[in-house]
Amino acid sequence: MSAVLELTGVETGYGEVQVLWGVSMQVEQGKMTTLVGANGAGKTTTMRAIMGVVHPWKGTVRFQGQDVTNLSAHDKAQLGLVLVPEGRQLFSDMTIEENLAMGAYSKRARQSLDANLKKVYQFFPRLEERKKQKAGTLSGGEQQMLAVGRGLMADPLVLMIDELSLGLAPVLAQGLFATLKQLKDAGMTIFLVEQNVYLALALSDYAYVLAEGRVKIEGPSHEVAHNDEVREAYLGI
Amino acid sequence: MVEILSSVMDGLLIGLVYGLAAIGLTLIFGVMDVVNLAHGAIIALGMFFLYLFFGAGLHPYLALLPVAVLGFIFGVIVYQIAVRKIISGPPLMSLLATFAVSMIIIGVGTALWSTSPYNINFKVTTYNFFGYTVTSARLVSAVAAVLVTFGLYYFLYRTVLGKAVRAVANNREAAELMGIPSQQILAITFGIGTMLAMLSGALIATLFPFTILSGGVYELKSFVASVLGGLGNPTGALFGGIILGLIEGSVAPFIQVSWTNVIEFVIFVGILLFFPTGLFGGRK
Ligand SMILES: Nc1ncnc2c1ncn2[C@@H]1O[C@H](COP(=O)(O)OP(=O)(O)OP(=O)(O)O)[C@@H](O)[C@H]1O
Ligand SMILES: [Mg+2]
């Protein structure tokens, strides 16, 4: 199998404080990979290091075989590496419609803007009903739909999502997971950070467990789900 | 009575031009949290750019076009050299950087043109409406200010690039993640803010004599108008400018001109104390 996204020995942190200590991961083409771990383990930092929002101090990030470690976030987005960031980070003073349009800012996404918009409205009809509403006035669930929708508008080759279900009612979370499943079945590569370890492991193909900035456990998701340590620490079984 | 009304009308017309200057200031603040202390010097530079093109034989209103283009380019260059590096640093850094730019402009300007007054001498028609006399220069400057403001709104709300400016203002990091080159957008925004300041300077130059130091007064007016309208809010800044102009117009028949500054700053402090987000709410 070929890894479309590959981290090798990535180290980084904030100021003097090191958070990641030699993280290596591979995200396979067409698969759903998940990254789980306790609060503060460094999951978000890993995502941010991949995008270059925080710069890796050491190690490399390769995307489609190309070394993209030192590219800026917008260059990576232009290449099709797209992150739906933790905390939604919507353009709160702009309408749903405008948020989605901004998702499609990159050259490659602009070409398929209409098709993607149709797809997003199909997944989330509520976004279409409220397209003139300001993002900042949406409910939490609607905001999450918009965040995912905006990510899809970027026409990702690899879609990374940091905390898909955080703060959502279980029904809504499952709805979003079902959407992800459809996307994956349609061939999209997905890299997911998720608090709901049970759901994440059930749906994904491969999993990494991060602890204190290091990959502690990795393997096919069903195996990781049966790992005693994981069951005890994250699944509470 | 007619005299007072005339004065108020004059105030309204010049207030629109103040508003345009204030929009330049508030746009830059709203998008990148930079208080541009070079604003006044840039306004003065706009006056002299107009003077140069006028001297080269262009009609002042035609000369507004090259002044706008130069203003944009100048702003982008200032951003790249003086602002870009310190944009994420503490606010004091950008204050110092733009202050330095201001000193440089005024220094070079003084060397080139000294501090003696210049004016744009062109044919101005005077109209009379029921006893209110107004010059074509005043009318045109007000109309131009309104048109440029409409243009800015069209850009910000109807074009992809303009929406990207608003996206970067909202959330720079999210904009980057969506493939928007935020540094480029910030440079463009600084260019537009500078362009608006220069245009307002050029319009003022068609009305009054000016020196390289004239910008200071208008910088202060821009601050007052921006704060009146809520910092970061372009519409608010326009209305802030109109309010300033109206105040000037209505007090002018009764007191000495030098008192208008005092009144404006009393209002400024009052707004800061009682309406810290302005009369129209801050940001967009
Ligand atoms: N901007 C920042 N400045 C300084 N330290 C930070 C910053 N962001 C995160 N950290 C620290 O880095 C460590 C890892 O944080 P990170 O956000 O990557 O964890 P996480 O695994 O995503 O946690 P959570 O599950 O709570 O989202 C934490 O100790 C956190 O305090
Ligand atoms: Mg996190």
Short mmCIF file of N, CA and C in Angstrom, two decimals, chain A residues 85-215:
data_model
loop_
_atom_site.label_atom_id
_atom_site.label_comp_id
_atom_site.label_asym_id
_atom_site.label_seq_id
_atom_site.Cartn_x
_atom_site.Cartn_y
_atom_site.Cartn_z
N PRO A 85 -10.11 22.33 11.42
CA PRO A 85 -9.39 22.49 12.68
C PRO A 85 -10.26 22.29 13.92
N GLU A 86 -9.59 22.02 15.02
CA GLU A 86 -10.28 21.90 16.31
C GLU A 86 -10.96 23.23 16.62
N GLY A 87 -12.17 23.15 17.18
CA GLY A 87 -12.86 24.38 17.56
C GLY A 87 -13.49 25.10 16.39
N ARG A 88 -13.62 24.42 15.26
CA ARG A 88 -14.37 24.89 14.09
C ARG A 88 -13.73 26.04 13.34
N GLN A 89 -13.36 27.10 14.07
CA GLN A 89 -12.63 28.20 13.41
C GLN A 89 -13.34 28.70 12.16
N LEU A 90 -14.62 28.94 12.27
CA LEU A 90 -15.36 29.46 11.12
C LEU A 90 -15.09 30.95 10.95
N PHE A 91 -15.45 31.46 9.78
CA PHE A 91 -15.41 32.91 9.57
C PHE A 91 -16.74 33.44 10.11
N SER A 92 -16.75 33.80 11.38
CA SER A 92 -18.02 33.94 12.09
C SER A 92 -18.86 35.13 11.61
N ASP A 93 -18.22 36.16 11.05
CA ASP A 93 -19.00 37.30 10.57
C ASP A 93 -19.46 37.12 9.13
N MET A 94 -19.15 35.98 8.55
CA MET A 94 -19.55 35.75 7.16
C MET A 94 -20.67 34.71 7.13
N THR A 95 -21.44 34.73 6.06
CA THR A 95 -22.58 33.82 5.96
C THR A 95 -22.10 32.40 5.68
N ILE A 96 -23.02 31.45 5.83
CA ILE A 96 -22.73 30.06 5.50
C ILE A 96 -22.21 29.97 4.07
N GLU A 97 -22.94 30.61 3.18
CA GLU A 97 -22.58 30.60 1.77
C GLU A 97 -21.15 31.10 1.55
N GLU A 98 -20.83 32.22 2.23
CA GLU A 98 -19.49 32.79 2.06
C GLU A 98 -18.42 31.90 2.66
N ASN A 99 -18.72 31.28 3.81
CA ASN A 99 -17.78 30.34 4.40
C ASN A 99 -17.47 29.22 3.43
N LEU A 100 -18.50 28.69 2.81
CA LEU A 100 -18.30 27.59 1.87
C LEU A 100 -17.50 28.07 0.66
N ALA A 101 -17.81 29.28 0.19
CA ALA A 101 -17.06 29.82 -0.95
C ALA A 101 -15.58 29.96 -0.60
N MET A 102 -15.30 30.38 0.64
CA MET A 102 -13.90 30.53 1.04
C MET A 102 -13.21 29.18 1.15
N GLY A 103 -14.00 28.13 1.47
CA GLY A 103 -13.42 26.79 1.47
C GLY A 103 -12.87 26.43 0.10
N ALA A 104 -13.52 26.95 -0.93
CA ALA A 104 -13.12 26.63 -2.30
C ALA A 104 -12.19 27.68 -2.87
N TYR A 105 -11.42 28.35 -2.04
CA TYR A 105 -10.57 29.44 -2.52
C TYR A 105 -9.44 28.95 -3.44
N SER A 106 -8.89 27.78 -3.11
CA SER A 106 -7.71 27.35 -3.86
C SER A 106 -8.08 27.06 -5.32
N LYS A 107 -7.08 27.16 -6.18
CA LYS A 107 -7.31 27.06 -7.61
C LYS A 107 -7.98 25.74 -7.98
N ARG A 108 -7.45 24.65 -7.40
CA ARG A 108 -8.02 23.36 -7.80
C ARG A 108 -9.44 23.20 -7.30
N ALA A 109 -9.74 23.78 -6.12
CA ALA A 109 -11.09 23.64 -5.57
C ALA A 109 -12.08 24.49 -6.34
N ARG A 110 -11.61 25.61 -6.86
CA ARG A 110 -12.51 26.53 -7.54
C ARG A 110 -13.12 25.90 -8.79
N GLN A 111 -12.33 25.03 -9.41
CA GLN A 111 -12.82 24.38 -10.63
C GLN A 111 -14.04 23.50 -10.36
N SER A 112 -14.04 22.87 -9.18
CA SER A 112 -15.15 21.95 -8.90
C SER A 112 -16.10 22.54 -7.86
N LEU A 113 -16.13 23.87 -7.80
CA LEU A 113 -16.93 24.55 -6.79
C LEU A 113 -18.40 24.14 -6.84
N ASP A 114 -19.00 24.20 -8.01
CA ASP A 114 -20.44 23.92 -8.11
C ASP A 114 -20.78 22.49 -7.70
N ALA A 115 -19.99 21.56 -8.20
CA ALA A 115 -20.25 20.16 -7.88
C ALA A 115 -20.10 19.91 -6.38
N ASN A 116 -19.04 20.50 -5.80
CA ASN A 116 -18.81 20.30 -4.37
C ASN A 116 -19.90 20.96 -3.53
N LEU A 117 -20.35 22.12 -3.98
CA LEU A 117 -21.39 22.81 -3.23
C LEU A 117 -22.67 21.97 -3.20
N LYS A 118 -22.97 21.39 -4.33
CA LYS A 118 -24.14 20.52 -4.42
C LYS A 118 -24.00 19.35 -3.44
N LYS A 119 -22.81 18.77 -3.44
CA LYS A 119 -22.54 17.62 -2.56
C LYS A 119 -22.70 18.02 -1.09
N VAL A 120 -22.12 19.18 -0.73
CA VAL A 120 -22.18 19.61 0.66
C VAL A 120 -23.63 19.86 1.08
N TYR A 121 -24.40 20.51 0.21
CA TYR A 121 -25.80 20.77 0.54
C TYR A 121 -26.60 19.47 0.60
N GLN A 122 -26.14 18.48 -0.15
CA GLN A 122 -26.81 17.18 -0.08
C GLN A 122 -26.55 16.51 1.28
N PHE A 123 -25.30 16.57 1.70
CA PHE A 123 -24.96 16.01 3.02
C PHE A 123 -25.65 16.77 4.14
N PHE A 124 -25.65 18.09 4.02
CA PHE A 124 -26.16 18.94 5.10
C PHE A 124 -27.22 19.91 4.56
N PRO A 125 -28.44 19.40 4.33
CA PRO A 125 -29.49 20.26 3.76
C PRO A 125 -29.72 21.51 4.59
N ARG A 126 -29.50 21.38 5.89
CA ARG A 126 -29.74 22.52 6.76
C ARG A 126 -28.85 23.72 6.41
N LEU A 127 -27.67 23.43 5.91
CA LEU A 127 -26.78 24.53 5.52
C LEU A 127 -27.38 25.32 4.36
N GLU A 128 -28.03 24.61 3.47
CA GLU A 128 -28.63 25.29 2.33
C GLU A 128 -29.82 26.14 2.78
N GLU A 129 -30.62 25.59 3.69
CA GLU A 129 -31.77 26.33 4.19
C GLU A 129 -31.34 27.65 4.84
N ARG A 130 -30.15 27.63 5.44
CA ARG A 130 -29.72 28.80 6.20
C ARG A 130 -28.54 29.51 5.56
N LYS A 131 -28.42 29.41 4.27
CA LYS A 131 -27.16 29.85 3.66
C LYS A 131 -26.87 31.33 3.83
N LYS A 132 -27.89 32.13 4.11
CA LYS A 132 -27.65 33.57 4.29
C LYS A 132 -27.36 33.93 5.75
N GLN A 133 -27.39 32.92 6.62
CA GLN A 133 -27.18 33.20 8.05
C GLN A 133 -25.69 33.31 8.36
N LYS A 134 -25.36 34.21 9.29
CA LYS A 134 -23.96 34.36 9.70
C LYS A 134 -23.50 33.12 10.47
N ALA A 135 -22.29 32.68 10.19
CA ALA A 135 -21.78 31.47 10.82
C ALA A 135 -21.76 31.58 12.34
N GLY A 136 -21.48 32.79 12.83
CA GLY A 136 -21.37 32.98 14.27
C GLY A 136 -22.68 32.77 15.02
N THR A 137 -23.79 32.82 14.30
CA THR A 137 -25.08 32.68 14.97
C THR A 137 -25.65 31.26 14.85
N LEU A 138 -24.86 30.34 14.28
CA LEU A 138 -25.36 28.96 14.13
C LEU A 138 -25.23 28.19 15.44
N SER A 139 -26.02 27.15 15.58
CA SER A 139 -25.89 26.28 16.75
C SER A 139 -24.60 25.48 16.62
N GLY A 140 -24.19 24.88 17.72
CA GLY A 140 -22.93 24.13 17.72
C GLY A 140 -22.91 23.05 16.65
N GLY A 141 -24.02 22.32 16.54
CA GLY A 141 -24.08 21.25 15.55
C GLY A 141 -24.01 21.79 14.13
N GLU A 142 -24.73 22.87 13.90
CA GLU A 142 -24.71 23.47 12.56
C GLU A 142 -23.32 23.99 12.23
N GLN A 143 -22.66 24.54 13.25
CA GLN A 143 -21.29 25.04 13.02
C GLN A 143 -20.36 23.90 12.63
N GLN A 144 -20.55 22.75 13.28
CA GLN A 144 -19.69 21.62 12.95
C GLN A 144 -19.96 21.15 11.52
N MET A 145 -21.23 21.13 11.14
CA MET A 145 -21.57 20.77 9.75
C MET A 145 -20.88 21.74 8.79
N LEU A 146 -20.95 23.02 9.13
CA LEU A 146 -20.35 24.02 8.25
C LEU A 146 -18.83 23.84 8.18
N ALA A 147 -18.22 23.52 9.34
CA ALA A 147 -16.77 23.33 9.34
C ALA A 147 -16.38 22.17 8.43
N VAL A 148 -17.14 21.07 8.52
CA VAL A 148 -16.85 19.93 7.66
C VAL A 148 -17.16 20.28 6.20
N GLY A 149 -18.30 20.95 6.01
CA GLY A 149 -18.68 21.34 4.65
C GLY A 149 -17.63 22.24 4.02
N ARG A 150 -17.13 23.20 4.79
CA ARG A 150 -16.11 24.11 4.27
C ARG A 150 -14.86 23.33 3.89
N GLY A 151 -14.51 22.33 4.73
CA GLY A 151 -13.37 21.47 4.41
C GLY A 151 -13.59 20.72 3.10
N LEU A 152 -14.80 20.23 2.91
CA LEU A 152 -15.09 19.48 1.68
C LEU A 152 -15.03 20.38 0.45
N MET A 153 -15.40 21.64 0.64
CA MET A 153 -15.35 22.58 -0.48
C MET A 153 -13.93 22.76 -0.99
N ALA A 154 -12.95 22.48 -0.11
CA ALA A 154 -11.55 22.62 -0.52
C ALA A 154 -11.11 21.46 -1.41
N ASP A 155 -12.04 20.56 -1.71
CA ASP A 155 -11.77 19.44 -2.60
C ASP A 155 -10.54 18.64 -2.15
N PRO A 156 -10.59 18.14 -0.91
CA PRO A 156 -9.38 17.52 -0.35
C PRO A 156 -9.03 16.18 -0.99
N LEU A 157 -7.73 15.91 -1.10
CA LEU A 157 -7.26 14.57 -1.41
C LEU A 157 -7.14 13.81 -0.10
N VAL A 158 -6.66 14.53 0.93
CA VAL A 158 -6.67 13.97 2.28
C VAL A 158 -7.43 14.95 3.16
N LEU A 159 -8.50 14.47 3.78
CA LEU A 159 -9.29 15.31 4.67
C LEU A 159 -8.93 14.97 6.10
N MET A 160 -8.40 15.94 6.80
CA MET A 160 -8.06 15.75 8.21
C MET A 160 -9.09 16.49 9.06
N ILE A 161 -9.59 15.81 10.06
CA ILE A 161 -10.58 16.45 10.93
C ILE A 161 -10.15 16.30 12.38
N ASP A 162 -10.06 17.42 13.06
CA ASP A 162 -9.65 17.41 14.47
C ASP A 162 -10.90 17.56 15.33
N GLU A 163 -11.29 16.51 15.99
CA GLU A 163 -12.48 16.48 16.86
C GLU A 163 -13.76 16.69 16.08
N LEU A 164 -14.19 15.62 15.45
CA LEU A 164 -15.43 15.69 14.66
C LEU A 164 -16.64 15.84 15.56
N SER A 165 -16.67 15.09 16.66
CA SER A 165 -17.94 14.96 17.40
C SER A 165 -17.96 15.75 18.69
N LEU A 166 -16.91 16.52 18.95
CA LEU A 166 -16.83 17.21 20.23
C LEU A 166 -18.04 18.13 20.45
N GLY A 167 -18.73 17.92 21.54
CA GLY A 167 -19.83 18.81 21.90
C GLY A 167 -21.11 18.56 21.13
N LEU A 168 -21.17 17.46 20.38
CA LEU A 168 -22.38 17.20 19.59
C LEU A 168 -23.23 16.13 20.26
N ALA A 169 -24.54 16.24 20.08
CA ALA A 169 -25.44 15.19 20.56
C ALA A 169 -25.09 13.90 19.82
N PRO A 170 -25.23 12.75 20.49
CA PRO A 170 -24.86 11.47 19.88
C PRO A 170 -25.48 11.25 18.50
N VAL A 171 -26.73 11.63 18.34
CA VAL A 171 -27.39 11.43 17.05
C VAL A 171 -26.67 12.19 15.95
N LEU A 172 -26.36 13.44 16.28
CA LEU A 172 -25.67 14.28 15.31
C LEU A 172 -24.28 13.74 14.98
N ALA A 173 -23.59 13.31 16.03
CA ALA A 173 -22.25 12.77 15.84
C ALA A 173 -22.32 11.56 14.92
N GLN A 174 -23.30 10.70 15.16
CA GLN A 174 -23.40 9.51 14.30
C GLN A 174 -23.74 9.90 12.87
N GLY A 175 -24.57 10.93 12.73
CA GLY A 175 -24.87 11.41 11.39
C GLY A 175 -23.61 11.85 10.67
N LEU A 176 -22.76 12.60 11.38
CA LEU A 176 -21.52 13.07 10.77
C LEU A 176 -20.60 11.90 10.43
N PHE A 177 -20.57 10.92 11.33
CA PHE A 177 -19.74 9.75 11.04
C PHE A 177 -20.24 9.01 9.81
N ALA A 178 -21.56 8.95 9.68
CA ALA A 178 -22.14 8.30 8.50
C ALA A 178 -21.71 9.05 7.24
N THR A 179 -21.70 10.38 7.33
CA THR A 179 -21.24 11.20 6.20
C THR A 179 -19.79 10.85 5.85
N LEU A 180 -18.96 10.75 6.88
CA LEU A 180 -17.56 10.42 6.64
C LEU A 180 -17.43 9.07 5.95
N LYS A 181 -18.25 8.13 6.40
CA LYS A 181 -18.22 6.78 5.84
C LYS A 181 -18.53 6.85 4.34
N GLN A 182 -19.55 7.64 4.00
CA GLN A 182 -19.89 7.79 2.58
C GLN A 182 -18.73 8.37 1.79
N LEU A 183 -18.09 9.38 2.40
CA LEU A 183 -16.96 10.01 1.71
C LEU A 183 -15.85 9.01 1.49
N LYS A 184 -15.60 8.22 2.52
CA LYS A 184 -14.54 7.22 2.42
C LYS A 184 -14.88 6.20 1.35
N ASP A 185 -16.13 5.76 1.34
CA ASP A 185 -16.55 4.78 0.33
C ASP A 185 -16.40 5.36 -1.07
N ALA A 186 -16.53 6.70 -1.16
CA ALA A 186 -16.35 7.33 -2.47
C ALA A 186 -14.88 7.51 -2.80
N GLY A 187 -14.00 7.06 -1.90
CA GLY A 187 -12.58 7.06 -2.24
C GLY A 187 -11.73 8.11 -1.55
N MET A 188 -12.32 8.90 -0.66
CA MET A 188 -11.53 9.94 -0.02
C MET A 188 -10.66 9.38 1.10
N THR A 189 -9.47 9.92 1.23
CA THR A 189 -8.59 9.54 2.33
C THR A 189 -8.90 10.43 3.52
N ILE A 190 -9.08 9.81 4.68
CA ILE A 190 -9.49 10.58 5.85
C ILE A 190 -8.55 10.31 7.02
N PHE A 191 -8.17 11.37 7.70
CA PHE A 191 -7.32 11.27 8.89
C PHE A 191 -8.05 12.00 10.00
N LEU A 192 -8.42 11.25 11.03
CA LEU A 192 -9.38 11.74 11.99
C LEU A 192 -8.80 11.74 13.40
N VAL A 193 -8.95 12.87 14.09
CA VAL A 193 -8.68 12.90 15.54
C VAL A 193 -10.03 12.86 16.22
N GLU A 194 -10.19 11.99 17.17
CA GLU A 194 -11.53 11.82 17.73
C GLU A 194 -11.48 11.44 19.21
N GLN A 195 -12.35 12.11 19.98
CA GLN A 195 -12.47 11.79 21.42
C GLN A 195 -13.27 10.51 21.62
N ASN A 196 -14.24 10.32 20.73
CA ASN A 196 -15.07 9.13 20.85
C ASN A 196 -14.30 7.95 20.28
N VAL A 197 -13.44 7.38 21.11
CA VAL A 197 -12.51 6.36 20.66
C VAL A 197 -13.25 5.13 20.13
N TYR A 198 -14.34 4.83 20.77
CA TYR A 198 -15.11 3.65 20.39
C TYR A 198 -15.58 3.76 18.93
N LEU A 199 -16.24 4.87 18.64
CA LEU A 199 -16.73 5.10 17.28
C LEU A 199 -15.59 5.18 16.27
N ALA A 200 -14.55 5.89 16.66
CA ALA A 200 -13.43 6.09 15.75
C ALA A 200 -12.78 4.76 15.37
N LEU A 201 -12.60 3.93 16.37
CA LEU A 201 -11.96 2.64 16.08
C LEU A 201 -12.89 1.73 15.29
N ALA A 202 -14.18 1.86 15.55
CA ALA A 202 -15.14 1.02 14.83
C ALA A 202 -15.17 1.36 13.34
N LEU A 203 -14.98 2.63 13.01
CA LEU A 203 -15.14 3.06 11.63
C LEU A 203 -13.85 3.09 10.83
N SER A 204 -12.72 3.22 11.52
CA SER A 204 -11.48 3.46 10.78
C SER A 204 -10.78 2.16 10.44
N ASP A 205 -9.79 2.28 9.57
CA ASP A 205 -9.03 1.11 9.16
C ASP A 205 -7.77 0.94 9.99
N TYR A 206 -7.16 2.06 10.34
CA TYR A 206 -5.87 1.99 11.02
C TYR A 206 -5.86 3.05 12.11
N ALA A 207 -5.20 2.76 13.21
CA ALA A 207 -5.24 3.70 14.33
C ALA A 207 -3.87 3.91 14.95
N TYR A 208 -3.67 5.13 15.39
CA TYR A 208 -2.48 5.48 16.18
C TYR A 208 -2.93 5.96 17.54
N VAL A 209 -2.25 5.51 18.58
CA VAL A 209 -2.54 6.01 19.92
C VAL A 209 -1.35 6.86 20.34
N LEU A 210 -1.64 8.11 20.65
CA LEU A 210 -0.59 9.05 21.02
C LEU A 210 -0.61 9.25 22.53
N ALA A 211 0.56 9.18 23.17
CA ALA A 211 0.63 9.46 24.60
C ALA A 211 1.86 10.31 24.86
N GLU A 212 1.67 11.42 25.48
CA GLU A 212 2.74 12.35 25.82
C GLU A 212 3.67 12.63 24.64
N GLY A 213 3.04 12.86 23.49
CA GLY A 213 3.82 13.27 22.32
C GLY A 213 4.55 12.16 21.60
N ARG A 214 4.24 10.92 21.95
CA ARG A 214 4.87 9.80 21.25
C ARG A 214 3.80 8.82 20.80
N VAL A 215 4.04 8.15 19.68
CA VAL A 215 3.12 7.10 19.26
C VAL A 215 3.34 5.91 20.17
#
